[in-house]
XYZ file of C-alpha atoms in Angstrom:
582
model
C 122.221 45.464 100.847
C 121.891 48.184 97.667
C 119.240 48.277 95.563
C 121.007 45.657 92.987
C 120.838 42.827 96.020
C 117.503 43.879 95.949
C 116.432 43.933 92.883
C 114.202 47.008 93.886
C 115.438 50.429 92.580
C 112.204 51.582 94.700
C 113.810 50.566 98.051
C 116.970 52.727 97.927
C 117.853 53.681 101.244
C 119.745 56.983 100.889
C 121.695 56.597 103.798
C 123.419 53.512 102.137
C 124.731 54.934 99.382
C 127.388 57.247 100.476
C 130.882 56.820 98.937
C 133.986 59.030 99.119
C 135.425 61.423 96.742
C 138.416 61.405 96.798
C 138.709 64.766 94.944
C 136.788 66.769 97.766
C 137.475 64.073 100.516
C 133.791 64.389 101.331
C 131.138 61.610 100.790
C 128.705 61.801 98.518
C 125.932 60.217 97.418
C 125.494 57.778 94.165
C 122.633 56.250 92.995
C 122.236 54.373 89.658
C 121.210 56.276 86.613
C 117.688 55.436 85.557
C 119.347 54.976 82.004
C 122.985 54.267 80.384
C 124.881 57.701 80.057
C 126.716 58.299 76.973
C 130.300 58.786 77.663
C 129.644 58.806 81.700
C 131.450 55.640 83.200
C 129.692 54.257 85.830
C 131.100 54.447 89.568
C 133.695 52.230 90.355
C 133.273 51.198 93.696
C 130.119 49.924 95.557
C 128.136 51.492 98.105
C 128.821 50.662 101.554
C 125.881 48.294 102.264
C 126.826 46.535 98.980
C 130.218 45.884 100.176
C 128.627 44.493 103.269
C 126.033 42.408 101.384
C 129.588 40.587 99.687
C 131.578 40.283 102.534
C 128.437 38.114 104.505
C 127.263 36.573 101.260
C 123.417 37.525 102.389
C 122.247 37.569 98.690
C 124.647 35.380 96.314
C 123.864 38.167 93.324
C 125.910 40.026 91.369
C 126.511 43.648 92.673
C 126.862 44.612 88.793
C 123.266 43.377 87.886
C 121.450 45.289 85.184
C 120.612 48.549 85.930
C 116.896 48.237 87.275
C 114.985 50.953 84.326
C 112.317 52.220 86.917
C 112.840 55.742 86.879
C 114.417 57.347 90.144
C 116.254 61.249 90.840
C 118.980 61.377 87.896
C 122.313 61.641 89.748
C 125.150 64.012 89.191
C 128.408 61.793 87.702
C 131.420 60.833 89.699
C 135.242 62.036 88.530
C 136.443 60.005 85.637
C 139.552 58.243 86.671
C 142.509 58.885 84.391
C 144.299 55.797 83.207
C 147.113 54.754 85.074
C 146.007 56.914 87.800
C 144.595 54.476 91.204
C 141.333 53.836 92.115
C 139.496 55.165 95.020
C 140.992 54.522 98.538
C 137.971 51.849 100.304
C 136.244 53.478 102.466
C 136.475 52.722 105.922
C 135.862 49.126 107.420
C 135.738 47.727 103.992
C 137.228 44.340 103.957
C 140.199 43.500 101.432
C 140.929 47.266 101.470
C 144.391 49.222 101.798
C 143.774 50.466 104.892
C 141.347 53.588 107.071
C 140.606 56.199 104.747
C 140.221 59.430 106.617
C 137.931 62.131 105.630
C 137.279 65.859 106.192
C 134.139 67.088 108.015
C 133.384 70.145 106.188
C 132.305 72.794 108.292
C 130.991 75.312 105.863
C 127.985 72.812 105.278
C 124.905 73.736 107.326
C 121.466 72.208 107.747
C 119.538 74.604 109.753
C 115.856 74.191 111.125
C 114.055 76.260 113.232
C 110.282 74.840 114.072
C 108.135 77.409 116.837
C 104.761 77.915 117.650
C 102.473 76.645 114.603
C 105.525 77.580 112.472
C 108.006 74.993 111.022
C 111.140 76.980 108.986
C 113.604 75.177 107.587
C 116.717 76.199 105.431
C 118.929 73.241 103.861
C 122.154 73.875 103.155
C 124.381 70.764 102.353
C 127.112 69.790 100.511
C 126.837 67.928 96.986
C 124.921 64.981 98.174
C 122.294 67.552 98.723
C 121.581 68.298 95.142
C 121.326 64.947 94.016
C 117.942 64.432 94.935
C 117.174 68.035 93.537
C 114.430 66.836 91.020
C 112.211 64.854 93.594
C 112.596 67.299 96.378
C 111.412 70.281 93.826
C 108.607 68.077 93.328
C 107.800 67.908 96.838
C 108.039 72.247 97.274
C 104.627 74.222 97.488
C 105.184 77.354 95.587
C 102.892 80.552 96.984
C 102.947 84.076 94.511
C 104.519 86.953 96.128
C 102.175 89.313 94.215
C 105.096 91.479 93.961
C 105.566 91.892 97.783
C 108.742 90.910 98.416
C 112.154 92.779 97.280
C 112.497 90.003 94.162
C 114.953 87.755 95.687
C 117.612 87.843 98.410
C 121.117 88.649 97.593
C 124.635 87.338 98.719
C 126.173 91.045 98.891
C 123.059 92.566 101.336
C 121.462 91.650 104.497
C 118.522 89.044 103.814
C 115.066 89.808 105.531
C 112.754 86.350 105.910
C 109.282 86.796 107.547
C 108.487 82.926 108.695
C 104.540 82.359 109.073
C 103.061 79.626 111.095
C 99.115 79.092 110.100
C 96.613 77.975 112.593
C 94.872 75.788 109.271
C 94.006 72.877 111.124
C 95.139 70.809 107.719
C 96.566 67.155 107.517
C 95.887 64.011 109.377
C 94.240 64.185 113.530
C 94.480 68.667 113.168
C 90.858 68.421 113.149
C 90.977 67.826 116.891
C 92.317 70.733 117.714
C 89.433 72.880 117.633
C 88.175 75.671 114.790
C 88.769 72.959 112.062
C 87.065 75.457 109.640
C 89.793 77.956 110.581
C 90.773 79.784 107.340
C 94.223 79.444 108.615
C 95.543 82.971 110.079
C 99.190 84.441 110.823
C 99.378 82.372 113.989
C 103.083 82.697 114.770
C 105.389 85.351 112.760
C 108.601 85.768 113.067
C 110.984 88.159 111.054
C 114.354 86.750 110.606
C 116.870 89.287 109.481
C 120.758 88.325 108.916
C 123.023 90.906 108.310
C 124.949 91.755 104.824
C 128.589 90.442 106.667
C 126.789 87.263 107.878
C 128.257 88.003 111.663
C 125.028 88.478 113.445
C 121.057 87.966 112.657
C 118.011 88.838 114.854
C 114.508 86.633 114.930
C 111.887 89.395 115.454
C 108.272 87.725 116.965
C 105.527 89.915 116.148
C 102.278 89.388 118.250
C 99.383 88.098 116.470
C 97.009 90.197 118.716
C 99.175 93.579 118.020
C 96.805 95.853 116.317
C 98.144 97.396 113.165
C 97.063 98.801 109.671
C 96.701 96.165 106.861
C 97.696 97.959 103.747
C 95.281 96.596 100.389
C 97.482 93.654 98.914
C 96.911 92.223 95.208
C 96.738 88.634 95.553
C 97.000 85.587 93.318
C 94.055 82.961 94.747
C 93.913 79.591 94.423
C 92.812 79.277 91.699
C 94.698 81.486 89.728
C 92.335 84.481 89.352
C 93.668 87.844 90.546
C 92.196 89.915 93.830
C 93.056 93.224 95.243
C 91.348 92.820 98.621
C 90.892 96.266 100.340
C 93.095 97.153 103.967
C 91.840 97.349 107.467
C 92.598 100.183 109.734
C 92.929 99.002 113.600
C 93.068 95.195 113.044
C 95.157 92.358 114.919
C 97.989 91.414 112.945
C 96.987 87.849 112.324
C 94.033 88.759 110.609
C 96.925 90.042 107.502
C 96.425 86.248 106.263
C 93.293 84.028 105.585
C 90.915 86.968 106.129
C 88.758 87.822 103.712
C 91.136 85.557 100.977
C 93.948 87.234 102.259
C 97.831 85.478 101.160
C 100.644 85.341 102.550
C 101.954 88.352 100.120
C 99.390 90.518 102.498
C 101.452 89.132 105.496
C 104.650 90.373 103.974
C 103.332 93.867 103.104
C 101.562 94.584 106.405
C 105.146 94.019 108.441
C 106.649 96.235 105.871
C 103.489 98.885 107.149
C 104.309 97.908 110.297
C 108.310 97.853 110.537
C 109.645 99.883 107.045
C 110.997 96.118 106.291
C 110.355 94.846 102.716
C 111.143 91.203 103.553
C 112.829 88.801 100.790
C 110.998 85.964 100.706
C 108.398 84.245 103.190
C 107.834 80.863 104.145
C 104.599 79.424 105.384
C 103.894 76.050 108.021
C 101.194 74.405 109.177
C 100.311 71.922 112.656
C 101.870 69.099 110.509
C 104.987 70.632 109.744
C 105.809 70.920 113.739
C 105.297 67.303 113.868
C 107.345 66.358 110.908
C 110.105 68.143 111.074
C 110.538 67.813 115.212
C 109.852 63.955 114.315
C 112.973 63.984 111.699
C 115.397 65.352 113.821
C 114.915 62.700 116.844
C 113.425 65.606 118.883
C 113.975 68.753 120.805
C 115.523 68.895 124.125
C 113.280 71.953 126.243
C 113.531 72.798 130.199
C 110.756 73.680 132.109
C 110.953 75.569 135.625
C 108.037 74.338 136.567
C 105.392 71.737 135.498
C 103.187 72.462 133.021
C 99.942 70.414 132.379
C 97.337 72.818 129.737
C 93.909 70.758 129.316
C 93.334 72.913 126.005
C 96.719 72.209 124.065
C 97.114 68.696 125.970
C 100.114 68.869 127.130
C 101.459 67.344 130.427
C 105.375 68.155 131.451
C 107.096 67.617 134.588
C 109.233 70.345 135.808
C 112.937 69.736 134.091
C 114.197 68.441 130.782
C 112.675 66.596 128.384
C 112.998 65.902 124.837
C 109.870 66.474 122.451
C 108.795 65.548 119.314
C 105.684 65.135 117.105
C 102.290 65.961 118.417
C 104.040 66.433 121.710
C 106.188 69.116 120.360
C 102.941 70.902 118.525
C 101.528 70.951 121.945
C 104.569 72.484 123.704
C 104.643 74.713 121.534
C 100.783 75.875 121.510
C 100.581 76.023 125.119
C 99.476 79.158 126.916
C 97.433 79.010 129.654
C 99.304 77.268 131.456
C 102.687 79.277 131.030
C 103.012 83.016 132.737
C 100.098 85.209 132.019
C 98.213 82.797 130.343
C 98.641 85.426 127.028
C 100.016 84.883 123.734
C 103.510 86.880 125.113
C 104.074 83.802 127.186
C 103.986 81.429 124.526
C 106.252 83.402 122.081
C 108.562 83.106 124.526
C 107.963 79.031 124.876
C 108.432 79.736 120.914
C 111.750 80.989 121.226
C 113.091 78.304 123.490
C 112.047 75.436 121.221
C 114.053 77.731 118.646
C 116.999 78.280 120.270
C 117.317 74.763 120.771
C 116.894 73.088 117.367
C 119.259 75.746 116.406
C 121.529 74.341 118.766
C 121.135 70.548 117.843
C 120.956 71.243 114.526
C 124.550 72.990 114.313
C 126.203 70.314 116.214
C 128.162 67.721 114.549
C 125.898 64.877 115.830
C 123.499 66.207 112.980
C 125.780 67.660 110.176
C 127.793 63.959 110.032
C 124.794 62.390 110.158
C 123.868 61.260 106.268
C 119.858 59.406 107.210
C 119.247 62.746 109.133
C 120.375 64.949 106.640
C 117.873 63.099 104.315
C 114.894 62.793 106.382
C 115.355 66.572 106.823
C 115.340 67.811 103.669
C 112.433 65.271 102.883
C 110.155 66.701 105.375
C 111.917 70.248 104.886
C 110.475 70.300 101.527
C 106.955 68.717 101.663
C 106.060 70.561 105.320
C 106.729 73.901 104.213
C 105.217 76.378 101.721
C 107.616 79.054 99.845
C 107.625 82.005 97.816
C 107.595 81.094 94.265
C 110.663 83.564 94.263
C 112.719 80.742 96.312
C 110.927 77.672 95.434
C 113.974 75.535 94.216
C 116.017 73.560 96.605
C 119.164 74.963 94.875
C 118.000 78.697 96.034
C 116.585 77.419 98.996
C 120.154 75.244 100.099
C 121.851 78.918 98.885
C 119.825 80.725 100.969
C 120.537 78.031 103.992
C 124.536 78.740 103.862
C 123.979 82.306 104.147
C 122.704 82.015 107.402
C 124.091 79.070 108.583
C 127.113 81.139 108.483
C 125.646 82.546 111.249
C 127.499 82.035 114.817
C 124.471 80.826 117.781
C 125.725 83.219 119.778
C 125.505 86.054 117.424
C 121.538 84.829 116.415
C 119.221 86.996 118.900
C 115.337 86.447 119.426
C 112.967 89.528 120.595
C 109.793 90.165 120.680
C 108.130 93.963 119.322
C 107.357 95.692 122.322
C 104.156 96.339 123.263
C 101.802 97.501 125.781
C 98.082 96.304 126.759
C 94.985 98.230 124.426
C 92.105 99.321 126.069
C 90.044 95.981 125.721
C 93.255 93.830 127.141
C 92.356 91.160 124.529
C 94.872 93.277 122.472
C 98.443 94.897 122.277
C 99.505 97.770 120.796
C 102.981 98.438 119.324
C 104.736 100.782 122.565
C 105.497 104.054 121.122
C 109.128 105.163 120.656
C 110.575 101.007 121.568
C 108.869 99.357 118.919
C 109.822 101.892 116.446
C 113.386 102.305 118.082
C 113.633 98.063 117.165
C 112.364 98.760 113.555
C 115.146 101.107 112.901
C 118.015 99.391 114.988
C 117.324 95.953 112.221
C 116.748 98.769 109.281
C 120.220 100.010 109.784
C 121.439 95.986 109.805
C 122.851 96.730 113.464
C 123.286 93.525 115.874
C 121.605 93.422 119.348
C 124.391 90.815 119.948
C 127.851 91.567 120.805
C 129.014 90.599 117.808
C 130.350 94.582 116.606
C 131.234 95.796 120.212
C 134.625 97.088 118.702
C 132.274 99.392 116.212
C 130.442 100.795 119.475
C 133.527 101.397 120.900
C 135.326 102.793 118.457
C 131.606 105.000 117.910
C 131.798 105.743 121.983
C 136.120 107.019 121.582
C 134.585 109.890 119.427
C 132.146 110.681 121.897
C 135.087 110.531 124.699
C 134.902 113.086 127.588
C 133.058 114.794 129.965
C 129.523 115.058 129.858
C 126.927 117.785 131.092
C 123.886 117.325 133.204
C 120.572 117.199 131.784
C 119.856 120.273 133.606
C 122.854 122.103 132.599
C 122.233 121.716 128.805
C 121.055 124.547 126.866
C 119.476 123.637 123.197
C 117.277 125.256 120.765
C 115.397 123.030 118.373
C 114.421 123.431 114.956
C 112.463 120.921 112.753
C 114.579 120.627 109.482
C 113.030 118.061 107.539
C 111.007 115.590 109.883
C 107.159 115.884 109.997
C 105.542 118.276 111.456
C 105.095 118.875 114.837
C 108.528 116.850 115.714
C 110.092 120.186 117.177
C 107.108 120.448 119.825
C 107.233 116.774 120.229
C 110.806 116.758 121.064
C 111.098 119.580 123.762
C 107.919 117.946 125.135
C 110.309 115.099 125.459
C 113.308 117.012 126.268
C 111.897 118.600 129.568
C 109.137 116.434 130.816
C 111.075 112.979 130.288
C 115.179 113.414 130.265
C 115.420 116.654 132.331
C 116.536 118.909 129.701
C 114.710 121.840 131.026
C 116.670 124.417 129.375
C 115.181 123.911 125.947
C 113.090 125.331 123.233
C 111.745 125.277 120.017
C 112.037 127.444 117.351
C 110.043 126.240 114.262
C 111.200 125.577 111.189
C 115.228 125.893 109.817
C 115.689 127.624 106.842
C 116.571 124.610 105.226
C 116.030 120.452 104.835
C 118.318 118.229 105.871
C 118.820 114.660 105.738
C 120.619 113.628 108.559
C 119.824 115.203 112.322
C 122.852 117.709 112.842
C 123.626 119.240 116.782
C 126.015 122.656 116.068
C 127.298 124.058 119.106
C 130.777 125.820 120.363
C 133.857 124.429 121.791
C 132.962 125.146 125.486
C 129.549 123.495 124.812
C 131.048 120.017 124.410
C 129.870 118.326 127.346
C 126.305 119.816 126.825
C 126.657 117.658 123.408
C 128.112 114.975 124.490
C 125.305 114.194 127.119
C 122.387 115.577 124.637
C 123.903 113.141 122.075
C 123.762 110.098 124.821
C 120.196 110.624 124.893
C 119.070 110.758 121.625
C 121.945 108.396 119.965
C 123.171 110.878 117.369
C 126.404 109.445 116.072
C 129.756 111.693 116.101
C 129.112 112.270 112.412
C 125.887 114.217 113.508
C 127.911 116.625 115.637
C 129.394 119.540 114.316
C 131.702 121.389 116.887
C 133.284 124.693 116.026
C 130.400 126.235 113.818
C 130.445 129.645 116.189
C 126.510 129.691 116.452
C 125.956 133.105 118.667
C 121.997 131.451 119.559
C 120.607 131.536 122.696
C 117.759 130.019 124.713
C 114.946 132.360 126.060
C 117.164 132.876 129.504
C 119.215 134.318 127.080
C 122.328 132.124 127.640
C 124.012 130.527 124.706
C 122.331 127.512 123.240
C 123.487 124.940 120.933
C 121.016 123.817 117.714
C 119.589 121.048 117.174
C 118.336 120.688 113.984
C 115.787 117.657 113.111
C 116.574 116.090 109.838
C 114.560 113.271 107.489
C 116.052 110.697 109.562
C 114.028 111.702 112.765
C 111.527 108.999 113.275
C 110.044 110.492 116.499
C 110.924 112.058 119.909
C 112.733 109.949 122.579
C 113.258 107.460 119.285
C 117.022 107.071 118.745
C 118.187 109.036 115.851
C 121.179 106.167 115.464
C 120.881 102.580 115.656
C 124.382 101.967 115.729
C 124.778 103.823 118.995
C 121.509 102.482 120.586
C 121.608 98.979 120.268
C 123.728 98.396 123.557
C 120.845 100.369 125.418
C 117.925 99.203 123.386
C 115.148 98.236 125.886
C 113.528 94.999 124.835
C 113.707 91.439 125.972
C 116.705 90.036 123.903
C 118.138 86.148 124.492
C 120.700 84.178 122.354
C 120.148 81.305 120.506
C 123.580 79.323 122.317
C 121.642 79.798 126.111
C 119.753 77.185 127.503
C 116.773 78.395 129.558
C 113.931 76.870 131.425
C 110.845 78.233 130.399
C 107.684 78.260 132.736
């Protein structure tokens, strides 16, 4: 029955109160006002579990008791009804009505929740009912200062950039178990989710927590309110960028901007408790294993196949290692990524987005598991921010991880040289590592059409035009020890900077640029045919010039990322494949 049978304003069940509008032909939620509303008229029709409380006569009250004066979320008013116009259709199964009312599903209305790792992230983005709680589920939103870290605020009209931390903080009830319960909680789990400006495609970037990098000094705001710059660390694994020495999350956020050239938008932080909530609200992820997997240090114990996981038995899943591959923190990214995939899955199907309790429970635990910027913390901006990329196709959303190879104490990775920096610039220039633009690669590819040289047969000179110094070397090193472009050379400096990378040469050198322009992914725009350069190499046969512009980033580094994200070399899996993991 509703809360009037009750007689409890305190016992609302959300889930009961859903009632069509027949203006959007979606349902929506209605809940008494904690007060009379001048010139509001109350909702005409009774919630569904009223109705049913009538029809079985379970109570004998009035459904139009007085309005109970505890206080509860203030509600957003239904459509006034127009005299003479009719009343709302009943909604289905309600006895004495006119007849099955049916309703539109709207797809544009996206709940999306990723949980990994020791990182929870959820974005809520639902239709009107969603709002009505807004007041109580602000209250329930930890805001964190960006410290000025951040770009200010993502944007409809530009590609959004959201670096999701999972803490190792061994806060909140039976965490203390785990081990290091004095753990200043560290950048566990990191992922960088960028979605690009048309909404078509988005990559999920992992970054390793043992990847040594350069922590840049960070101003923070502490706990208590006072202000810190706390000084950068040279040579230093990446999850040390939070918790350390006071570190926030803002320190997170500007060390992957060292790291990748990315100034994220906002961040959001989790903890142990948010995996189990928010895995908990959802009825559980569905994950495969190839093999058993039973890990005496995370406790968990899996037979080979599927199973569906929640709660502590999802935390565990998804802090398992040693039992997994390698045994290294690589292999459980990649665990990481499956639980992803999969809640991305579930969460887009209809079973959840028709689902009113779930939606509820979700953005219940949504809101009190996670920490936010203070940028985004508002469920308005944060359900905003959720249709953006829950416009998002699962086939189009694309984990990797930075590549990386072992340091010279193996308890470490480095970022590889030339890949990881290739992947930086390929989600700089907002370019898919789906298929989603394969008509923009081959329309890129027709002006690249024809014929193309052998690495041995093509003749270039190279001058450094605007890149640092030392690139010229750097690149014939590259050229004839690595491709097989031994007929090369380096000239020094060109008599002038350029922005872009530019490769002059004659008509009849056309398949020499063609294949020179395959290996280092300069677009057509950076060729210029037809210039008549008389140059030669130092077997004094004509040469064409290459000329090294701002936009190198280093040898055997792609100069495009449009053109070398079909042949970027990292491990890349959609979010619509189902894998076994083990």
């Amino acid at each position: 029955m509703d809360a009037q049978g009750r007689g409890r304003a305190e016992d609302i069940d959300p889930a009961d109160q859903w009632v069509l509008n027949p203006s959007t032909g979606e349902y929506e939620l209605r809940l008494a006002p904690s007060a009379p509303q001048s010139g509001v008229p109350r909702p005409r029709r009774a919630t569904p579990a009223a109705a049913g409380a009538r029809a079985g006569g379970a109570s004998g009250r009035s459904a139009t008791a007085t309005p109970d004066t505890r206080e509860i979320p203030e509600v957003v008013p239904g459509p006034r009804r127009r005299r003479g116009t009719p009343e709302e259709e009943p909604l289905p199964g309600r006895r004495g009505g006119r007849g099955r009312t049916k309703t539109k599903k709207s797809k544009g209305k996206r709940i999306l929740v990723w949980t990994g790792g020791t990182l929870a992230f959820v974005l809520v983005g639902v239709s009107a009912a969603g709002y009505l709680y807004y007041q109580h589920l602000n209250n329930n939103i930890t805001a964190i200062p960006t410290d000025g870290a951040g770009t200010g605020g993502f944007s409809k009209d530009r590609a959004i950039n959201l670096l999701v931390i999972g803490t190792d903080k061994r806060t909140g009830k039976g965490n203390e178990s785990y081990g290091d319960k004095e753990s200043v909680g560290h950048a566990d789990t990191t992922i960088l989710l960028h979605v690009s400006k048309d909404r078509t495609n988005a990559t999920a970037m992992s970054i390793p927590r043992d990847m040594i990098v350069d922590i840049p000094d960070c101003e923070t705001t502490q706990e208590d309110g006072s202000k810190k710059t706390i000084g950068g660390s040279t040579g230093v694994r990446f999850n040390t960028s939070l918790g350390q020495d006071g570190r926030t999350p803002s320190c997170t956020m500007r060390t992957v901007t060292e790291l990748t050239g990315i100034v994220p938008d906002h961040f959001m932080v989790a903890d142990f408790n948010a995996v189990k909530t928010l895995s908990t609200a959802i009825g559980g992820v569905k994950v495969c294993l190839a093999k058993p997997i039973k890990d005496s240090k995370s406790k968990l114990d899996l037979s080979k196949g599927e199973h569906v996981i929640q709660g502590e038995q999802a935390l565990s899943f998804l802090r398992t290692r040693y039992s997994v591959g390698f045994g290294s923190d690589l292999d459980r990214i990649k665990l990481q990524q499956q639980f992803l995939s999969s809640m991305i899955r579930q969460m887009k199907s209809e079973d959840t987005l028709t689902d009113p309790r779930k939606v509820i429970d979700l953005a219940e635990a949504a809101t009190k598991a996670l920490s936010v910027d203070d940028k985004i913390a508002d469920i308005k901006k944060l359900a905003s921010l959720g249709q953006e990329v829950g416009k998002v196709n699962t086939k189009n959303i694309t984990f990797t991880t930075v590549p990386v190879v072992d340091n010279t104490d193996r308890a470490t990775v480095l970022p590889m040289p030339g890949k990881a920096e290739q992947l930086f610039q390929t989600v700089r220039e907002d370019v898919s590592l789906s298929d989603v633009k394969k008509k923009e690669k081959q329309k890129q590819a027709a002006k690249l059409k024809g014929k193309r040289a052998d690495a041995s047969e093509v003749r270039v000179n190279v001058y450094n035009g605007g890149a640092e110094a030392g690139s010229a070397q750097a690149t014939l090193n590259w050229l004839q020890n690595d491709v097989g472009v031994t007929k090369s050379s380096q000239l020094g400096n060109a008599g002038k900077t350029l922005a872009k990378t530019t490769l002059e040469y004659d008509p009849d050198q056309a398949d020499q640029a063609r294949k020179l322009a395959d290996l280092m992914g300069l677009s057509a725009s950076a060729l210029k045919p037809g210039e008549g350069n008389s140059e030669t190499n130092s077997q004094g046969l004509p040469a064409m010039v290459l000329t090294l512009g701002e936009d190198f980033k280093g040898a055997g580094v792609k100069i495009s990322g449009s053109s070398s994200a079909a042949d970027l070399d990292v491990e890349k899996n959609t979010a619509d494949k189902e894998k076994c993991a083990g």
